[in-house]
Coordinates of C-alpha atoms in Angstrom, one line a residue:
Chain A
X24 CA 93.6 114.1 122.9
X25 CA 94.4 117.9 123.2
X26 CA 91.9 119.7 126.0
X27 CA 90.5 122.8 123.4
X28 CA 90.0 125.4 125.0
X29 CA 87.4 126.5 122.5
X30 CA 85.2 122.5 122.8
X31 CA 85.7 122.4 126.4
X32 CA 83.8 125.7 127.1
X33 CA 81.4 124.8 124.3
X34 CA 80.4 121.4 125.4
X35 CA 80.2 122.8 129.2
X36 CA 78.1 126.3 128.6
X37 CA 76.0 124.8 125.9
X38 CA 74.8 121.9 127.9
X39 CA 74.3 124.0 131.0
X40 CA 71.9 126.4 128.2
X41 CA 70.3 123.5 126.8
X42 CA 70.0 121.8 130.2
X43 CA 68.0 125.3 131.1
X44 CA 66.3 125.2 128.1
X45 CA 64.6 120.9 128.9
X46 CA 62.9 122.8 132.1
X47 CA 62.2 126.1 130.8
X48 CA 60.4 124.2 128.0
X49 CA 58.5 121.7 130.6
X50 CA 57.3 125.2 132.1
X51 CA 59.6 124.9 135.3
X52 CA 60.0 127.3 136.4
X53 CA 56.1 128.7 135.1
X54 CA 56.9 132.3 134.8
X55 CA 55.7 134.7 132.3
X56 CA 56.7 138.5 130.9
X57 CA 60.5 139.9 132.3
X58 CA 61.0 136.8 134.6
X59 CA 60.8 134.5 131.6
X60 CA 62.1 137.1 129.2
X61 CA 65.5 137.1 131.8
X62 CA 65.5 133.0 131.9
X63 CA 65.5 132.9 128.3
X64 CA 68.2 135.5 128.1
X65 CA 70.5 133.3 130.4
X66 CA 69.9 130.0 128.2
X67 CA 70.3 131.1 125.1
X68 CA 73.3 133.0 126.2
X69 CA 74.8 130.1 127.6
X70 CA 73.8 127.8 124.7
X71 CA 74.6 130.2 121.7
X72 CA 77.9 131.2 123.3
X73 CA 79.3 128.0 123.8
X74 CA 77.8 127.4 120.2
X75 CA 80.1 130.1 119.4
X76 CA 82.6 129.5 120.9
X77 CA 82.6 125.9 119.4
X78 CA 83.4 127.7 115.8
X79 CA 86.6 129.1 117.3
X80 CA 88.4 125.7 117.0
X81 CA 87.6 125.3 112.9
X82 CA 89.6 125.8 110.5
X83 CA 86.8 127.2 107.7
X84 CA 84.2 128.7 110.0
X85 CA 83.2 131.0 107.1
X86 CA 81.5 127.1 105.5
X87 CA 79.6 125.7 109.2
X88 CA 76.8 126.4 107.1
X89 CA 77.8 123.2 105.0
X90 CA 77.9 120.9 108.2
X91 CA 74.1 120.7 108.2
X92 CA 74.2 118.4 105.5
X93 CA 75.3 114.9 106.4
X94 CA 72.9 114.3 109.3
X95 CA 72.0 110.3 107.7
X96 CA 75.8 109.5 108.6
X97 CA 77.4 112.4 110.9
X98 CA 76.6 113.1 114.6
X99 CA 78.7 116.6 114.1
X100 CA 75.6 117.0 111.3
X101 CA 73.1 116.3 113.6
X102 CA 74.6 118.1 116.6
X103 CA 74.0 121.5 114.3
X104 CA 70.3 120.5 113.2
X105 CA 69.2 119.5 116.8
X106 CA 71.3 122.7 117.7
X107 CA 69.5 125.0 115.4
X108 CA 66.0 123.3 115.6
X109 CA 65.8 123.7 119.3
X110 CA 67.3 127.0 119.5
X111 CA 64.4 128.0 117.0
X112 CA 61.7 126.1 118.8
X113 CA 61.9 127.6 121.7
X114 CA 63.2 130.7 120.9
X115 CA 58.8 131.1 119.4
X116 CA 57.9 128.9 122.8
X117 CA 59.6 131.7 124.7
X118 CA 57.9 134.5 122.8
X119 CA 54.3 133.0 123.8
X120 CA 55.8 132.9 127.3
X121 CA 57.7 136.9 127.3
X122 CA 55.2 138.3 124.9
X123 CA 51.7 137.0 125.3
X124 CA 51.9 135.4 128.3
X125 CA 50.6 132.3 126.2
X126 CA 52.2 128.3 126.9
X127 CA 52.1 126.4 123.9
X128 CA 52.8 124.0 125.9
X129 CA 53.4 120.9 122.9
X130 CA 56.1 123.6 121.3
X131 CA 57.9 123.8 124.9
X132 CA 57.8 119.8 125.1
X133 CA 59.4 119.7 121.8
X134 CA 61.9 122.1 122.3
X135 CA 62.8 120.2 125.1
X136 CA 63.1 117.2 123.2
X137 CA 65.2 118.6 121.4
X138 CA 67.5 120.3 123.8
X139 CA 68.3 117.0 125.2
X140 CA 68.3 115.2 121.7
X141 CA 71.6 118.1 121.4
X142 CA 73.3 117.3 124.3
X143 CA 72.6 113.7 123.5
X144 CA 74.6 114.2 120.2
X145 CA 77.5 116.4 121.4
X146 CA 78.1 112.9 123.7
X147 CA 77.9 111.0 120.9
X148 CA 80.3 112.8 118.5
X149 CA 82.5 111.6 121.3
X150 CA 81.0 108.5 122.2
X151 CA 81.6 107.3 118.4
X152 CA 85.2 106.8 118.6
X153 CA 86.5 103.6 118.9
X154 CA 90.0 105.5 118.4
X155 CA 89.5 106.7 122.1
X156 CA 88.7 103.7 124.3
X157 CA 88.3 106.2 127.1
X158 CA 85.2 108.0 125.7
X159 CA 83.7 104.6 123.5
X160 CA 80.5 104.0 125.8
X161 CA 77.1 104.9 126.4
X162 CA 78.3 106.4 129.7
X163 CA 79.5 109.5 127.8
X164 CA 76.4 110.7 125.9
X165 CA 74.3 109.3 129.7
X166 CA 77.0 111.9 131.4
X167 CA 76.6 114.4 129.1
X168 CA 72.8 114.3 129.4
X169 CA 72.9 114.0 133.3
X170 CA 75.5 117.5 133.6
X171 CA 73.1 119.4 131.3
X172 CA 70.2 118.1 133.0
X173 CA 71.1 118.6 136.4
X174 CA 73.2 122.3 135.4
X175 CA 69.3 123.1 133.9
X176 CA 67.9 122.5 137.3
X177 CA 70.1 124.4 139.4
X178 CA 70.1 127.5 137.0
X179 CA 65.9 126.8 137.1
X180 CA 65.6 127.2 140.9
X181 CA 64.8 123.1 140.9
X182 CA 66.0 122.7 143.9
X183 CA 65.0 119.6 144.8
X184 CA 65.1 117.9 141.1
X185 CA 68.7 119.4 141.0
X186 CA 70.0 117.7 144.5
X187 CA 69.1 114.0 143.1
X188 CA 70.0 114.9 139.4
X189 CA 73.7 116.1 141.0
X190 CA 73.9 113.1 143.2
X191 CA 73.2 110.6 140.3
X192 CA 75.5 112.7 137.6
X193 CA 78.1 112.2 140.4
X194 CA 77.8 108.8 140.2
X195 CA 78.1 108.9 136.6
X196 CA 81.4 110.8 136.5
X197 CA 82.8 108.5 138.8
X198 CA 81.7 105.9 136.9
X199 CA 82.8 107.3 133.6
X200 CA 86.5 107.8 135.7
X201 CA 87.2 104.4 137.1
X202 CA 86.0 102.5 133.6
X203 CA 87.8 105.1 131.6
X204 CA 91.0 104.4 133.5
X205 CA 91.1 100.2 132.1
X206 CA 88.8 100.9 128.9
X207 CA 92.9 101.5 126.7
X208 CA 93.5 98.7 127.3
X209 CA 90.6 96.2 127.6
X210 CA 89.5 97.6 124.3
X211 CA 92.8 95.2 123.2
X212 CA 94.3 97.1 120.5
X213 CA 98.1 97.5 121.1
X214 CA 101.3 98.3 119.1
X215 CA 101.5 94.6 118.5
X216 CA 97.8 94.9 115.9
X217 CA 98.9 98.4 115.4
X218 CA 101.7 97.3 113.5
X219 CA 100.5 93.3 112.9
X220 CA 104.0 92.4 114.4
X221 CA 103.3 91.1 117.4
X222 CA 103.7 87.4 116.0
X223 CA 107.5 87.9 115.7
X224 CA 108.0 88.8 119.3
X225 CA 107.6 92.3 121.7
X226 CA 107.5 95.6 119.7
X227 CA 108.5 98.5 120.2
X228 CA 109.4 101.9 119.2
X229 CA 112.7 102.7 117.8
X230 CA 112.9 106.2 115.8
X231 CA 109.7 107.9 115.2
X232 CA 109.7 109.6 111.9
X233 CA 110.3 112.8 112.4
X234 CA 112.4 114.9 114.8
X235 CA 109.9 117.2 115.5
X236 CA 106.8 117.2 116.1
X237 CA 103.2 117.5 114.0
X238 CA 99.7 117.3 113.9
X239 CA 99.1 114.5 115.2
X240 CA 101.1 114.0 118.0
X241 CA 100.0 117.7 119.0
X242 CA 96.4 117.0 119.1
X243 CA 96.3 113.1 120.0
X244 CA 99.3 112.6 122.4
X245 CA 98.3 115.2 124.6
X246 CA 99.9 114.0 127.9
X247 CA 100.8 117.6 130.5
X248 CA 98.6 117.3 133.5
X249 CA 97.9 114.3 134.1
X250 CA 100.2 113.4 136.5
X251 CA 97.7 115.6 138.8
X252 CA 94.1 113.8 137.6
X253 CA 94.0 112.0 140.6
X254 CA 94.0 116.0 142.3
X255 CA 91.8 117.3 139.5
X256 CA 89.3 115.0 140.2
X257 CA 89.2 115.7 143.7
X258 CA 88.3 119.1 142.9
X259 CA 86.2 118.7 139.8
X260 CA 84.2 116.4 142.5
X261 CA 83.9 119.5 144.5
X262 CA 83.3 122.3 142.8
X263 CA 80.6 120.7 140.7
X264 CA 78.4 118.0 143.4
X265 CA 80.2 119.0 146.9
X266 CA 79.6 122.7 147.0
X267 CA 76.4 123.3 145.1
X268 CA 74.5 120.5 147.6
X269 CA 75.7 121.1 150.9
X270 CA 74.4 124.7 150.0
X271 CA 71.3 123.2 149.0
X272 CA 71.1 121.7 153.0
X273 CA 71.7 125.1 154.0
X274 CA 68.6 126.9 155.3
X275 CA 67.8 129.8 153.8
X276 CA 70.0 130.2 150.9
X277 CA 69.4 132.8 149.2
X278 CA 70.0 134.1 145.7
X279 CA 73.7 135.3 146.5
X280 CA 74.5 131.4 148.1
X281 CA 72.4 130.0 144.8
X282 CA 75.1 132.5 142.4
X283 CA 77.8 130.5 144.5
X284 CA 76.1 127.1 143.7
X285 CA 75.8 128.0 140.1
X286 CA 79.1 129.5 140.0
X287 CA 81.3 126.4 141.1
X288 CA 79.3 124.0 139.6
X289 CA 80.5 125.7 136.1
X290 CA 83.8 125.9 137.8
X291 CA 83.6 121.9 138.5
X292 CA 81.6 121.3 135.1
X293 CA 85.2 122.9 133.3
X294 CA 87.4 121.3 135.3
X295 CA 85.9 117.9 134.3
X296 CA 85.5 118.6 130.3
X297 CA 88.8 119.4 130.4
X298 CA 90.1 116.2 132.1
X299 CA 87.5 114.6 129.6
X300 CA 89.9 115.7 127.0
X301 CA 93.1 115.5 128.6
X302 CA 92.6 111.8 130.1
X303 CA 91.7 111.0 126.4
X304 CA 94.0 107.9 124.7
X305 CA 94.1 108.1 120.9
X306 CA 94.9 104.8 119.5
X307 CA 97.8 106.3 117.7
X308 CA 99.5 107.8 120.2
X309 CA 100.7 103.3 120.4
X310 CA 102.4 104.3 117.1
X311 CA 104.6 107.1 118.6
X312 CA 105.3 105.1 121.8
X313 CA 103.4 107.6 124.1
X314 CA 101.7 104.9 126.1
X315 CA 103.8 102.3 126.6
X316 CA 101.4 99.1 126.7
Chain B
X4 CA 77.7 111.6 100.1
X5 CA 79.3 110.5 103.2
X6 CA 77.2 107.5 104.1
X7 CA 79.7 104.5 102.5
X8 CA 79.1 103.0 99.1
X9 CA 78.2 99.5 100.1
X10 CA 81.0 97.9 97.7
X11 CA 83.0 99.2 95.1
X12 CA 84.2 98.2 91.9
X13 CA 87.9 98.7 92.3
X14 CA 89.6 98.0 95.6
X15 CA 93.0 100.2 95.0
X16 CA 95.5 100.4 97.3
X17 CA 98.8 99.8 98.7
X18 CA 101.1 96.4 99.3
X19 CA 103.9 97.3 102.0
X20 CA 106.2 94.8 102.1
X21 CA 108.2 95.0 105.9
X22 CA 110.7 92.5 104.6
X23 CA 112.6 94.9 102.2
X24 CA 111.7 98.2 102.9
X25 CA 115.1 99.5 103.8
X26 CA 114.0 102.3 105.7
X27 CA 115.4 105.2 103.8
X28 CA 112.0 108.0 103.4
X29 CA 112.4 107.8 100.0
X30 CA 108.3 107.7 99.7
X31 CA 108.2 110.2 102.1
X32 CA 110.0 112.7 100.2
X33 CA 108.5 111.4 97.1
X34 CA 105.2 111.8 98.6
X35 CA 105.9 115.3 99.7
X36 CA 106.9 116.3 96.2
X37 CA 104.4 115.3 94.4
X38 CA 101.9 116.2 96.7
X39 CA 103.0 119.6 97.4
X40 CA 102.5 120.7 94.2
X41 CA 99.4 118.6 92.5
X42 CA 95.8 117.5 93.9
X43 CA 94.5 120.3 96.7
X44 CA 95.9 122.4 98.4
X45 CA 100.1 122.4 99.2
X46 CA 101.7 120.5 102.1
X47 CA 102.6 122.7 103.8
X48 CA 106.3 123.4 106.5
X49 CA 106.5 125.4 109.7
X50 CA 109.4 126.6 110.8
X51 CA 111.3 125.0 107.9
X52 CA 114.2 126.1 108.3
X53 CA 114.1 126.9 112.2
X54 CA 114.6 125.1 115.5
X55 CA 111.4 123.5 115.6
X56 CA 110.2 122.5 112.1
X57 CA 107.3 120.6 111.6
X58 CA 104.4 120.4 108.2
X59 CA 102.3 118.5 106.8
X60 CA 103.3 114.5 105.3
X61 CA 100.7 112.3 104.0
X62 CA 103.1 109.2 104.6
X63 CA 105.5 108.8 107.3
X64 CA 107.9 106.3 107.9
X65 CA 108.5 104.8 112.0
X66 CA 110.9 102.4 112.7
X67 CA 110.2 99.3 115.4
X68 CA 112.0 97.3 117.2
X69 CA 110.9 93.2 117.5
X70 CA 112.3 91.3 120.1
X71 CA 111.1 87.4 120.1
X72 CA 111.7 85.3 122.5
X73 CA 115.0 83.6 121.2
X74 CA 117.4 85.3 118.8
X75 CA 118.0 89.1 117.8
X76 CA 116.1 91.9 117.6
X77 CA 114.8 92.7 114.3
X78 CA 114.9 96.2 113.1
X79 CA 111.5 97.1 111.5
X80 CA 110.7 99.8 108.8
X81 CA 107.2 100.9 109.1
X82 CA 105.7 103.2 106.3
X83 CA 102.1 104.3 107.0
X84 CA 100.0 106.2 104.9
X85 CA 96.3 105.9 104.6
X86 CA 94.5 102.3 103.8
X87 CA 91.8 103.1 101.7
X88 CA 89.9 101.7 104.5
X89 CA 86.6 100.1 103.3
X90 CA 84.4 100.7 106.6
X91 CA 86.0 104.1 107.0
X92 CA 85.3 105.6 110.1
X93 CA 87.1 109.1 108.9
X94 CA 84.2 109.3 105.9
X95 CA 80.8 108.6 108.0
X96 CA 81.9 111.4 110.9
X97 CA 82.3 114.1 108.4
X98 CA 79.4 116.8 108.5
X99 CA 79.7 118.3 105.6
X100 CA 80.6 115.7 102.9
X101 CA 83.8 116.6 102.0
X102 CA 85.1 113.2 103.4
X103 CA 84.2 110.5 100.6
X104 CA 84.8 107.2 99.5
X105 CA 84.4 106.4 96.0
X106 CA 82.3 104.1 94.6
X107 CA 84.7 103.5 91.4
X108 CA 88.3 102.3 92.8
X109 CA 87.8 103.3 96.6
X110 CA 90.0 105.6 97.1
X111 CA 89.2 107.9 99.7
X112 CA 89.7 111.7 98.8
X113 CA 88.6 114.9 100.9
X114 CA 86.9 117.7 98.5
X115 CA 88.9 120.7 100.1
X116 CA 86.4 123.5 99.5
X117 CA 84.0 121.8 101.6
X118 CA 86.5 121.0 104.2
X119 CA 85.6 123.6 107.2
X120 CA 88.6 122.3 109.4
X121 CA 86.6 119.9 112.2
X122 CA 89.5 117.3 112.8
X123 CA 86.8 115.1 113.7
X124 CA 87.8 112.8 110.7
X125 CA 91.5 113.1 111.6
X126 CA 89.6 111.9 115.4
X127 CA 88.3 109.3 113.6
X128 CA 91.0 107.3 111.7
X129 CA 92.6 105.2 113.9
X130 CA 95.6 105.3 112.1
X131 CA 97.1 108.9 112.3
X132 CA 96.9 108.8 107.8
X133 CA 94.8 112.7 108.5
X134 CA 96.4 115.6 108.8
X135 CA 95.2 119.0 109.4
X136 CA 97.2 121.3 107.0
X137 CA 98.2 124.1 109.1
X138 CA 98.6 126.9 106.7
X139 CA 95.2 125.7 104.5
X140 CA 92.8 124.7 107.9
X141 CA 91.6 121.6 105.4
X142 CA 92.6 118.3 106.6
X143 CA 95.1 116.3 104.2
X144 CA 95.4 112.6 103.2
X145 CA 96.8 110.1 100.9
X146 CA 94.9 110.8 97.8
X147 CA 96.3 107.4 96.2
X148 CA 97.9 109.5 93.6
X149 CA 94.7 109.8 92.2
X150 CA 96.2 112.5 89.7
X151 CA 99.4 109.9 88.8
X152 CA 97.2 106.9 88.1
X153 CA 94.6 108.1 85.6
X154 CA 96.8 110.8 84.1
X155 CA 97.4 109.7 80.2
X156 CA 99.6 113.1 80.2
X157 CA 102.4 110.8 81.9
X158 CA 104.3 107.8 80.9
X159 CA 102.9 104.2 81.8
X160 CA 105.1 103.3 83.6
X161 CA 104.7 106.5 86.0
X162 CA 100.9 106.3 86.2
X163 CA 101.6 104.6 90.1
X164 CA 101.4 106.5 93.5
X165 CA 104.7 108.6 93.6
X166 CA 106.0 106.5 96.7
X167 CA 105.6 103.6 94.9
X168 CA 107.3 104.8 91.8
X169 CA 110.3 105.9 93.9
X170 CA 110.5 103.1 96.1
X171 CA 114.2 101.6 95.7
X172 CA 113.9 99.0 97.1
X173 CA 110.2 97.3 95.9
X174 CA 108.6 97.4 98.7
X175 CA 105.9 99.3 98.2
X176 CA 103.2 97.8 94.9
X177 CA 100.2 99.1 93.8
X178 CA 97.2 97.5 92.7
X179 CA 93.4 96.1 93.2
X180 CA 92.7 94.0 95.9
X181 CA 88.8 93.3 94.1
X182 CA 90.9 91.2 91.8
X183 CA 91.6 88.1 92.9
X184 CA 94.4 88.0 90.2
X185 CA 96.4 90.9 90.5
X186 CA 99.9 91.4 92.2
X187 CA 98.5 93.0 95.1
X188 CA 96.2 90.2 95.8
X189 CA 99.0 87.5 94.3
X190 CA 101.2 89.2 97.3
X191 CA 99.1 89.2 99.7
X192 CA 98.3 85.5 99.5
X193 CA 101.3 84.5 99.2
X194 CA 103.1 86.3 101.8
X195 CA 100.5 86.2 104.5
X196 CA 99.8 90.1 104.0
X197 CA 97.9 91.6 107.5
X198 CA 95.6 93.9 108.3
X199 CA 96.6 97.1 110.8
X200 CA 94.5 97.2 114.1
X201 CA 91.8 94.4 113.0
X202 CA 90.0 94.8 116.0
X203 CA 88.7 98.4 115.0
X204 CA 86.9 97.1 112.6
X205 CA 88.1 99.4 110.0
X206 CA 88.7 96.6 107.6
X207 CA 91.5 98.4 105.7
X208 CA 92.6 97.6 101.9
X209 CA 96.1 98.1 102.3
X210 CA 98.3 94.8 103.6
X211 CA 101.8 94.8 105.1
X212 CA 104.0 91.9 104.6
X213 CA 105.3 90.5 107.8
X214 CA 109.3 90.0 107.5
X215 CA 109.9 86.7 106.8
X216 CA 112.3 84.3 109.0
X217 CA 115.8 84.9 108.7
X218 CA 117.8 82.3 107.7
X219 CA 119.2 80.2 111.0
X220 CA 122.8 79.2 111.3
X221 CA 125.0 77.7 114.5
X222 CA 126.8 80.1 116.0
X223 CA 129.8 78.7 114.7
X224 CA 132.9 81.4 114.2
X225 CA 135.3 79.9 112.0
X226 CA 138.3 82.4 113.0
X227 CA 138.1 82.0 116.4
X228 CA 140.7 79.3 117.0
X229 CA 143.4 81.5 114.8
X230 CA 142.5 84.6 117.3
X231 CA 143.6 82.8 120.4
X232 CA 145.6 85.2 122.8
X233 CA 149.1 85.6 122.0
X234 CA 151.8 84.3 124.5
X235 CA 151.5 86.4 127.1
X236 CA 155.8 85.6 128.1
X237 CA 157.8 86.7 125.3
X238 CA 160.5 83.6 124.4
X239 CA 163.6 83.4 122.7
X240 CA 166.0 86.3 121.7
X241 CA 162.9 88.3 122.3
X242 CA 162.3 87.3 126.2
X243 CA 166.2 88.4 126.4
X244 CA 165.2 91.5 124.5
X245 CA 162.3 92.1 126.8
X246 CA 164.1 91.4 129.9
X247 CA 167.2 93.4 129.1
X248 CA 165.5 96.4 128.1
X249 CA 163.8 96.1 131.9
X250 CA 167.2 95.8 133.8
X251 CA 168.0 99.4 132.0
X252 CA 167.4 102.1 134.5
X253 CA 164.3 103.4 133.8
X254 CA 162.7 100.1 131.9
X255 CA 160.3 99.7 134.1

């Protein structure tokens, strides 16, 4: 799949923002006034910034308002509804903390649940795709949720929680890669089933339909960079998990060290999300012979 | 709206005969011709006369080589367009309701004025039947020529999809799969029409007729005995001439 920067930035940055909102909604850190204001600004910049980035990949962003209609069937629509609800509820909760020094607990819990739901729906947009066997698994939303809550814990200064959540996320990430590497072969979709010609014998592409490229090949036939996948996986693991974990184990790690941990984690998440798209193979590639199965 | 209808009154679709398709791409051209100037946004081309042309097509013809365990390989031309699935995953993922499946005839269409160009429906389609137009930024797909098949301004013979009307080999057939006596249902039953990627669970309406088994004859070449090599050494007069010429200066 084409690793569109807008979608990578959206899912990484918004995930962190909503992760922080989850912790804030639960009352961690227990802050009011200006300190709460700073925390909420960070969360909203990340969450809303990511959402705005995601509209960059729309053909007609001016019609985006229409995307709230089909929540009955569409995970993308549900994501939109959850995201906007979470942002509104958490804005009210944040206003209470910042301006009135009041913690409206119920509102906070509701906002935290909606923030979690937003990240879950993002994961489900990918997990529902039977056409991309690497994504088509409950581990996809589980990994998205783990990344979000772990990243949120770092930002919320919950280092003990962050430590164990990062370990859990790393395990999930490695499991996702391990399962994903055999997912297309395990899905049973091959050029033989794609053409229905498998009964006759071995099928191989002879001529493509056109000499140039097309939308499908640009969108689904992405192959550049797969050869560096193993190296990039290690880079992602080191940046997203190893560096923050080591910093957390250091005695007397101050704000500077925390900043390094956050930046390193964000770079790791971006690398992992790039791989999430670049490594994913869509079954339509079989018709074009982009994968010899 | 993007929830799928539980059943449709008709199931209009195509039967594509892989035995008779000659791979001429006439269906591709007629499809592009009709659909670029009728329903919805035109099908744009990018850099059409330049070094790297590309464009939006609703129908494309692949060619595959099939190698049986014994005997010769077969070349199969394989036209591919929207299969108007009963359980169309492209419809349910649409966040705006722009994608829908019609209750009356089962045709899957895009309401382009509601399309936000998110591309998710193209992700959900295993067949590559949907292409985002690079100019209009909306999703384009086969309409089964909905603006031809019911069009009373056209002569009756033309009220079929453009690809079917134009196919010089008669490899494309249009009809109602809900009617067991229709041309397409009969063809599918007689020839063992196949679904593409049944494991994806999309329940496609269109069917493909597999190539018929080729007639097999013993590998006998009746002319071969008459084509034995001619005598390597010339005889008689030719033999004398050969020797004489060889003996002459510069003869060999």
